[in-house]
Every structure is written in C-alpha cells, then in structure tokens.
mmCIF file of C-alpha atoms in Angstrom:
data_model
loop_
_atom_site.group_PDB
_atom_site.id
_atom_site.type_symbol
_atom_site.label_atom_id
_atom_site.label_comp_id
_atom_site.label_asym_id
_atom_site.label_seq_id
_atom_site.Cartn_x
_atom_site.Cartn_y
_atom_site.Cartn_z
ATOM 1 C CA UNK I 1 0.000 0.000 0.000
ATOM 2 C CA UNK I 2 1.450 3.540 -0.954
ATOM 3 C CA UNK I 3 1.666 5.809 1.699
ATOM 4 C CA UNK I 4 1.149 9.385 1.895
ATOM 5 C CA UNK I 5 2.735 11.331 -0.983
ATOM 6 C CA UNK I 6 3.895 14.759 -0.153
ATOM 7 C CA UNK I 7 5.588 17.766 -1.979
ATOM 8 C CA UNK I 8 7.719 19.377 -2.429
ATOM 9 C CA UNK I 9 9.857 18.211 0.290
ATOM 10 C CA UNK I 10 11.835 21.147 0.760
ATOM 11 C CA UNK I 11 10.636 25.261 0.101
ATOM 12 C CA UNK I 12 12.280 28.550 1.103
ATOM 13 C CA UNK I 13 10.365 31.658 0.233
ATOM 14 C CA UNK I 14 10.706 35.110 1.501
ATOM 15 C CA UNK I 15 7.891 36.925 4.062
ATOM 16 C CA UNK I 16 4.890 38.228 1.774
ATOM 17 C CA UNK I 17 5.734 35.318 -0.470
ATOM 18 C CA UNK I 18 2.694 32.387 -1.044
ATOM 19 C CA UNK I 19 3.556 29.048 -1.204
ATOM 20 C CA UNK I 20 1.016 25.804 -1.816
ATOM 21 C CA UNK I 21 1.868 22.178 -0.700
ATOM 22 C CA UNK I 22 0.319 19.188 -2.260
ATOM 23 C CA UNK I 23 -0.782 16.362 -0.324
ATOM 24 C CA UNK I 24 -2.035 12.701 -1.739
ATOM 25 C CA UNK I 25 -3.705 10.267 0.823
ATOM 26 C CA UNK I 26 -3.851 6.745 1.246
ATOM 27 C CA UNK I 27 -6.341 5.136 -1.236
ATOM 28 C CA UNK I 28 -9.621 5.148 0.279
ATOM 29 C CA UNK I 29 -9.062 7.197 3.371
ATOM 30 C CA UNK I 30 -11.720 9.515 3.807
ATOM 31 C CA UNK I 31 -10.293 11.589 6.663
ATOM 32 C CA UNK I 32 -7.330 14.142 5.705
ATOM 33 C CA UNK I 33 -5.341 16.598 8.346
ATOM 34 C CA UNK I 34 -2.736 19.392 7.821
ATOM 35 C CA UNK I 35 -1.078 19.840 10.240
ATOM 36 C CA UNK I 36 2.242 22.298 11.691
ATOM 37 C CA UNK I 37 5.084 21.162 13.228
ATOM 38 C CA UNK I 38 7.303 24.105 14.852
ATOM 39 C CA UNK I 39 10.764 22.816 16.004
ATOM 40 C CA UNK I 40 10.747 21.587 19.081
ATOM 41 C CA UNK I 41 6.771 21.009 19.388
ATOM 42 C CA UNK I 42 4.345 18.472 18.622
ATOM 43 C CA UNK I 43 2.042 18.626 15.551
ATOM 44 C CA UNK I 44 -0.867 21.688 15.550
ATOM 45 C CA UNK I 45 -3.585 20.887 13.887
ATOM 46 C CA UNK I 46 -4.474 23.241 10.963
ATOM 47 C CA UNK I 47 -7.417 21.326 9.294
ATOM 48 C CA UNK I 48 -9.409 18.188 9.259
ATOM 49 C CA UNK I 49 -11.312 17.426 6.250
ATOM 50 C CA UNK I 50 -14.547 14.590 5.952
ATOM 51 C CA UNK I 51 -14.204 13.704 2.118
ATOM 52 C CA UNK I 52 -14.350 16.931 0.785
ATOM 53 C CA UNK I 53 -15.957 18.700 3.616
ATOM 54 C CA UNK I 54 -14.442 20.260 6.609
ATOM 55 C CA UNK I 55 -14.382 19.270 9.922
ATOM 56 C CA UNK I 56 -12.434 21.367 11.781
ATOM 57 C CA UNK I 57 -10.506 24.447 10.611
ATOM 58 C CA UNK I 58 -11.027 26.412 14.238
ATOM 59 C CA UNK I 59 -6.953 26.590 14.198
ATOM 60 C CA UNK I 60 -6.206 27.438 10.520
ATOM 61 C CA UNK I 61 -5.199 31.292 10.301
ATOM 62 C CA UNK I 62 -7.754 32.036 7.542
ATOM 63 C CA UNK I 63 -6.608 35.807 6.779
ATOM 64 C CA UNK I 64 -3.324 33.717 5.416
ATOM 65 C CA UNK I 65 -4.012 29.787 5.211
ATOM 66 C CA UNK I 66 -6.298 28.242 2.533
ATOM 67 C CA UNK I 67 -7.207 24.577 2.200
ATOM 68 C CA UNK I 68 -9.193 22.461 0.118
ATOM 69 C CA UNK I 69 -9.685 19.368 -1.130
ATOM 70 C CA UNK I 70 -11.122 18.787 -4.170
ATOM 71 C CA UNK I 71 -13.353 15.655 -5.167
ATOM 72 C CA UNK I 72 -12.433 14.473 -1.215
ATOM 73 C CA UNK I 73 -8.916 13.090 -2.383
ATOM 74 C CA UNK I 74 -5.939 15.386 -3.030
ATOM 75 C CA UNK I 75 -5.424 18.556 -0.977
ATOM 76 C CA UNK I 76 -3.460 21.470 -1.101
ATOM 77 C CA UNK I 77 -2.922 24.127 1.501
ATOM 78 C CA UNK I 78 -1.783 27.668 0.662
ATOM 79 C CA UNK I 79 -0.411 30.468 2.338
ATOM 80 C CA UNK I 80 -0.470 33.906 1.110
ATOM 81 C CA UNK I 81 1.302 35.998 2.272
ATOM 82 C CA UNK I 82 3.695 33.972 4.318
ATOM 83 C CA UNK I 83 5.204 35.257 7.624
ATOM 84 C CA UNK I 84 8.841 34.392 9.738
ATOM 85 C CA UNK I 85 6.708 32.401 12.372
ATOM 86 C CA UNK I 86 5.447 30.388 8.980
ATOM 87 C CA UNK I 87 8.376 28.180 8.985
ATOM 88 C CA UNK I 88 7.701 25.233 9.999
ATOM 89 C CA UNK I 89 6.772 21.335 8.409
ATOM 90 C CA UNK I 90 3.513 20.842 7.437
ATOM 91 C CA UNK I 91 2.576 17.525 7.327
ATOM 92 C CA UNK I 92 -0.593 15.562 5.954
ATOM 93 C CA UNK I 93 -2.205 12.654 7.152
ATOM 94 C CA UNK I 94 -4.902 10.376 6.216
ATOM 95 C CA UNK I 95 -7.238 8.318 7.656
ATOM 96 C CA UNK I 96 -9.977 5.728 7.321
ATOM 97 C CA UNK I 97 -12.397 7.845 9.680
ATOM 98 C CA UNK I 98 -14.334 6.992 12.269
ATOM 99 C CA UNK I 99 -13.554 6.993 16.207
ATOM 100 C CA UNK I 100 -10.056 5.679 16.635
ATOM 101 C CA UNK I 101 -9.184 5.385 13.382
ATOM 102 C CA UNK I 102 -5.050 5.787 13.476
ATOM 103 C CA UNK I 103 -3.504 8.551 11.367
ATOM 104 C CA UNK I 104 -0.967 7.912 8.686
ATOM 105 C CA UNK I 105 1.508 10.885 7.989
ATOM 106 C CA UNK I 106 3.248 11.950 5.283
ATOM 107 C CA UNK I 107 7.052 12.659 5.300
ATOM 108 C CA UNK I 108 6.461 16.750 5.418
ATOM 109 C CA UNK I 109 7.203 19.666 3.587
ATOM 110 C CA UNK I 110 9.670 21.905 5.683
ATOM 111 C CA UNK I 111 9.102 25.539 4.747
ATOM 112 C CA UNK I 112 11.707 28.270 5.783
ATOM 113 C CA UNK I 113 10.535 32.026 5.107
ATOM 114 C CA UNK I 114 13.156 34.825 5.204
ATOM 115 C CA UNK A 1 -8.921 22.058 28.380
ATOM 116 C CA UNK A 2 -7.638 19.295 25.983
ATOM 117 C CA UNK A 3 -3.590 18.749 26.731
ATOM 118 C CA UNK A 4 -1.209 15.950 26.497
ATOM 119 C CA UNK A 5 1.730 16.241 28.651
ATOM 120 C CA UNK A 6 5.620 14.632 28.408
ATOM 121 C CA UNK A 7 8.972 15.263 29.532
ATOM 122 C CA UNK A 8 11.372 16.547 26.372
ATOM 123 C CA UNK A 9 14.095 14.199 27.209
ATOM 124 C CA UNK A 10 15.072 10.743 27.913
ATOM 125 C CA UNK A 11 18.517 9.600 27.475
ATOM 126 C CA UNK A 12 18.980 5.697 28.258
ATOM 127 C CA UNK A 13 21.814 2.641 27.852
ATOM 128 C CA UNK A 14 22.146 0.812 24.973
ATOM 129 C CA UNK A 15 20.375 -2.510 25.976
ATOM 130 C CA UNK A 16 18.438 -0.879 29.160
ATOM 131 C CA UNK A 17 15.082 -0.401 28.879
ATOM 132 C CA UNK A 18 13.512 3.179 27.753
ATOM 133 C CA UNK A 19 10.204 4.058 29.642
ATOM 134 C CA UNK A 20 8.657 6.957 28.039
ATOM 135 C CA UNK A 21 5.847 8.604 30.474
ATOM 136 C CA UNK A 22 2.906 10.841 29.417
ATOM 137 C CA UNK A 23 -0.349 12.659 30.754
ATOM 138 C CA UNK A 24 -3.655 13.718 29.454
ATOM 139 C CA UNK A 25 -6.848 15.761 30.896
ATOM 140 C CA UNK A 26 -9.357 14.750 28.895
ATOM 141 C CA UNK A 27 -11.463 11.396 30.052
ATOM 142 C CA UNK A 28 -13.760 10.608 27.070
ATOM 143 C CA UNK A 29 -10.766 10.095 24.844
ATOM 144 C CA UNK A 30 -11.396 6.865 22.717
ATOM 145 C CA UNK A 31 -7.778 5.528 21.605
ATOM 146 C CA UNK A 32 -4.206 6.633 22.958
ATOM 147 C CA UNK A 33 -1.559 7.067 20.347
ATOM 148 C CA UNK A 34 2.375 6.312 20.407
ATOM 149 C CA UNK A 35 4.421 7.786 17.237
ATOM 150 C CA UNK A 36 7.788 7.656 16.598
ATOM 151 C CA UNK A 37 9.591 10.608 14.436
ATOM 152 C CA UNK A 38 12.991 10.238 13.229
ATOM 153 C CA UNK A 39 14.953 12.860 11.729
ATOM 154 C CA UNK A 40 13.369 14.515 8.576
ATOM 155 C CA UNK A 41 10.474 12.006 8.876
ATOM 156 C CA UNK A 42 6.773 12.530 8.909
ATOM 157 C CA UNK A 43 4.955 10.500 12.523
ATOM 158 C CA UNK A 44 5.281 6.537 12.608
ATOM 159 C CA UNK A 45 2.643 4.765 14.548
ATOM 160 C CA UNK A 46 4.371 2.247 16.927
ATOM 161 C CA UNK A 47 1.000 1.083 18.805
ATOM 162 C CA UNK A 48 -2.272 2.400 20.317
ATOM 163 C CA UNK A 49 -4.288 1.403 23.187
ATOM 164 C CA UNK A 50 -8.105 1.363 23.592
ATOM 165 C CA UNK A 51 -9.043 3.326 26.887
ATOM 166 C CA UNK A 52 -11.093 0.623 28.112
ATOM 167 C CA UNK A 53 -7.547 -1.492 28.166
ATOM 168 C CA UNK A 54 -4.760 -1.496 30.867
ATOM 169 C CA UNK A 55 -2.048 -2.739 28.968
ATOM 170 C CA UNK A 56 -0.997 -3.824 25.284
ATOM 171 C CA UNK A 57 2.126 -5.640 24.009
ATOM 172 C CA UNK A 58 3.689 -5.648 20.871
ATOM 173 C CA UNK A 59 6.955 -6.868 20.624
ATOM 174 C CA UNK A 60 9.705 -5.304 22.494
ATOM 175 C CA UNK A 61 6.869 -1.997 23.306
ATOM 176 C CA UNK A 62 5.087 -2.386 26.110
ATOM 177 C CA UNK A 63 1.978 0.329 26.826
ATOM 178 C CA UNK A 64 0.822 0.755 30.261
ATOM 179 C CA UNK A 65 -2.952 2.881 30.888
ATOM 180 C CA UNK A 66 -3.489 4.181 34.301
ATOM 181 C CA UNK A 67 -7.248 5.866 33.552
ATOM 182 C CA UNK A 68 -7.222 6.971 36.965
ATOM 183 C CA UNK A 69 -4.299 8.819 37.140
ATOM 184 C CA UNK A 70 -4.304 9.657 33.365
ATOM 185 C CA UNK A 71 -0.922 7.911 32.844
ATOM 186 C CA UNK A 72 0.136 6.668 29.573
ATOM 187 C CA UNK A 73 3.509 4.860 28.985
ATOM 188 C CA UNK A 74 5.549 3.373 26.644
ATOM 189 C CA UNK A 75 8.565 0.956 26.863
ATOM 190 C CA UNK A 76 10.817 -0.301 24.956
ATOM 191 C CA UNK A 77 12.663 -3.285 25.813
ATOM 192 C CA UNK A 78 16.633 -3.691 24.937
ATOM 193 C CA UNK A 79 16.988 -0.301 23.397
ATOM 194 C CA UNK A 80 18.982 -0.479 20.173
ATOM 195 C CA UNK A 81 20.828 2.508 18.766
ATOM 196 C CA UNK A 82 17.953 2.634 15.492
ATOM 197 C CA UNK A 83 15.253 3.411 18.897
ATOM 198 C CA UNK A 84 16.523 7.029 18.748
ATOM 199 C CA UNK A 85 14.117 9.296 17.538
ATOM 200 C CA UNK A 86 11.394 11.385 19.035
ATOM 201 C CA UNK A 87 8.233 9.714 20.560
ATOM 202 C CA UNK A 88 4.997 11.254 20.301
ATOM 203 C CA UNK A 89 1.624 11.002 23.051
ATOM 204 C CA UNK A 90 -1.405 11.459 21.267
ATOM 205 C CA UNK A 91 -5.056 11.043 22.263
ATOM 206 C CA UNK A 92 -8.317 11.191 20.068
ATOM 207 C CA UNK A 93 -11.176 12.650 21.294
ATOM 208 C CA UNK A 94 -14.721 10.782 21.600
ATOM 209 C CA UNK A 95 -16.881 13.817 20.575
ATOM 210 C CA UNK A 96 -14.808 15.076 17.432
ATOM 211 C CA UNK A 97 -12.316 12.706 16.127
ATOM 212 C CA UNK A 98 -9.738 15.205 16.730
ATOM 213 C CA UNK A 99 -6.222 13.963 17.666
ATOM 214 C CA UNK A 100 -4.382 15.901 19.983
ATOM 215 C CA UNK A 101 -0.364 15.821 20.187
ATOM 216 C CA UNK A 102 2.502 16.032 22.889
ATOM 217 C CA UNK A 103 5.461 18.246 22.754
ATOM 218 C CA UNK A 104 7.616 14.421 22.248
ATOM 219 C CA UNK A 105 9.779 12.716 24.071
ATOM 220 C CA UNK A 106 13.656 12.872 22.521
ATOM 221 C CA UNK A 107 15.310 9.868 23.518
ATOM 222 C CA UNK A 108 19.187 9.589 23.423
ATOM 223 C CA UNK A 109 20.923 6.382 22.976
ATOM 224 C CA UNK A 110 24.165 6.108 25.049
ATOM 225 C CA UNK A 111 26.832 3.700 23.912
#
C-alpha cells in the first residue's frame, strides 16, 4: 500500500511570499489533516477534512491559510502571504475515519521564510 | 482544556530499557496514540491502546494505561541505537475525532 505522498519536500520563500503544498492520501481514506510542526513542538492541527468537507478548521489562520480538497482526495494548503513564524513542516495525514481510526503521515514539507 | 503532557528528554543505555511517560486531561478520549519521528520524517505509529484497556504488548513496546491517574507509557525493551528518535503522546477525542499531540519525548541512545 502507498503511503502518503507529499511535496515538495523542501521550500524557502521570503515573508509576503505564497507558497502551496500538495498532499495525496492513502487510497480510500476519507479523513485528511494538515497539520504544523514548529521545532521543538508536537504537531498543531491546521485542518481536518470529511471527504471533501471540513471538519475542523477552528486553528487554521484564515486571513493567510487556505485549504481544500477537491473531489475528497488530493489537498493542497496555501499560504499567502507567508510570515517568519510560517516556517515550519507541514505535514498531511490520512485516515480511514471513524472513532479511533489511526492517522498515517506523510514525510512533510519543511518551509523556511526569510 | 484538551492537553497531552511529556517530559522533552530521555537519554537511556544501549540494551536498558527506555520508559517513556505521558499525561492527558481529557477522560472521554477513545484511543491513545504512540508515534515515533525520526529525523526529517513525517509521525510513525508504533501502537495504540483502547481506553477501556490497561495494557498492550507488541513486541519489544510495552503500553501501560493508568485511567485513573491519566498515565500513559511506553517501553521499549533492549533499546537499540535505530530506537533514537522522538516519541509522540497522542489522544483522540470521543466527541470530534480530533487527535491531539505532545510536545515528544527525545530519547538519546548512550553507547
């Protein structure tokens, strides 16, 4: 089974600058998260999306983050303009939803804004 | 408040075995998570526990539940050198499927 595809692996952008990362769940997992991973801390979550729906996007910065997820596979997330206390990895995961269901991550994109 | 609670830091023998200790606060949580993050990596899941469970092993991992205290922990028998990494606490929530995170554990193999 392929895992979750990420990319690119690797950006570096300067502040006002947007950037999008691409994200590609496991086949047939209907739950996908973004999440941010600061250095040092555990993952934030950014947004959880039901198929193509969202779930929860209470912690997405909206006046800079966009997310969606088109036909309830891919997703992309997109900042515009990026700020300093943007850089971070994002990471995606997948799941098969439902109470319990365990999350399978993708590898990251680390983002550095200068 | 929803929060998950570890120590940064764990640094054990080669061989020893790593016990790797964390809290939560919130009680209706459905599954407890343990993921594993090497360097440049996205989260491995190791193992998860029910909450209606007390214990669950899976080869040289051990996960201990203590629902009264809150107490989740994780060890690792005969730690090997490729155990390094940083160990994440995580906890789903009954009400929204939400999966909350720890800061991680980094744990430090010494020769």
């Amino acid at each position: 089974e392929a895992g979750v595809a990420q990319s690119p692996r690797y950006k570096i952008i300067e502040k006002r600058q947007s950037v999008a990362f691409w994200c590609n769940p496991i086949s047939g997992h209907a739950t996908l998260y973004w999440y941010q991973q600061i250095l040092g801390q555990g993952p934030k979550l950014l947004i959880q999306f039901q198929n193509n729906g969202v779930v929860d996007d209470s912690q997405l910065p909206k006046d800079r983050f966009s997310a969606e997820r088109l036909k309830g596979v891919d997703s992309t997330l997109k900042i515009q303009p990026a700020k300093l206390e943007d850089s971070a990895v994002y990471l995606c995961a997948s799941s098969l939803g439902g109470g319990g269901s365990p999350l399978h991550f993708g590898n990251g994109t680390r983002l550095t804004v200068t | 408040g929803e929060d998950v609670e570890q120590s940064l830091f764990l640094s054990v023998r080669e061989g020893d075995s790593s016990v790797i200790n964390c809290t939560y606060t919130d009680s209706s949580s459905t599954y407890l998570y343990w993921y594993k993050q090497e360097p440049g990596a996205g989260l491995q899941l190791l193992t998860y526990i029910f909450s209606n469970m007390d214990m669950k092993q899976d080869q040289r991992l051990t996960v201990l539940l203590n629902k009264k205290d809150k107490h989740l922990s994780l060890r690792i028998a005969d730690t090997q050198t490729g155990d390094s990494a940083i160990y994440f606490c995580a906890e789903s929530m009954v009400r929204d499927d939400k999966i909350i995170f720890g800061k991680g554990t980094r744990l430090h193999i010494l020769p």
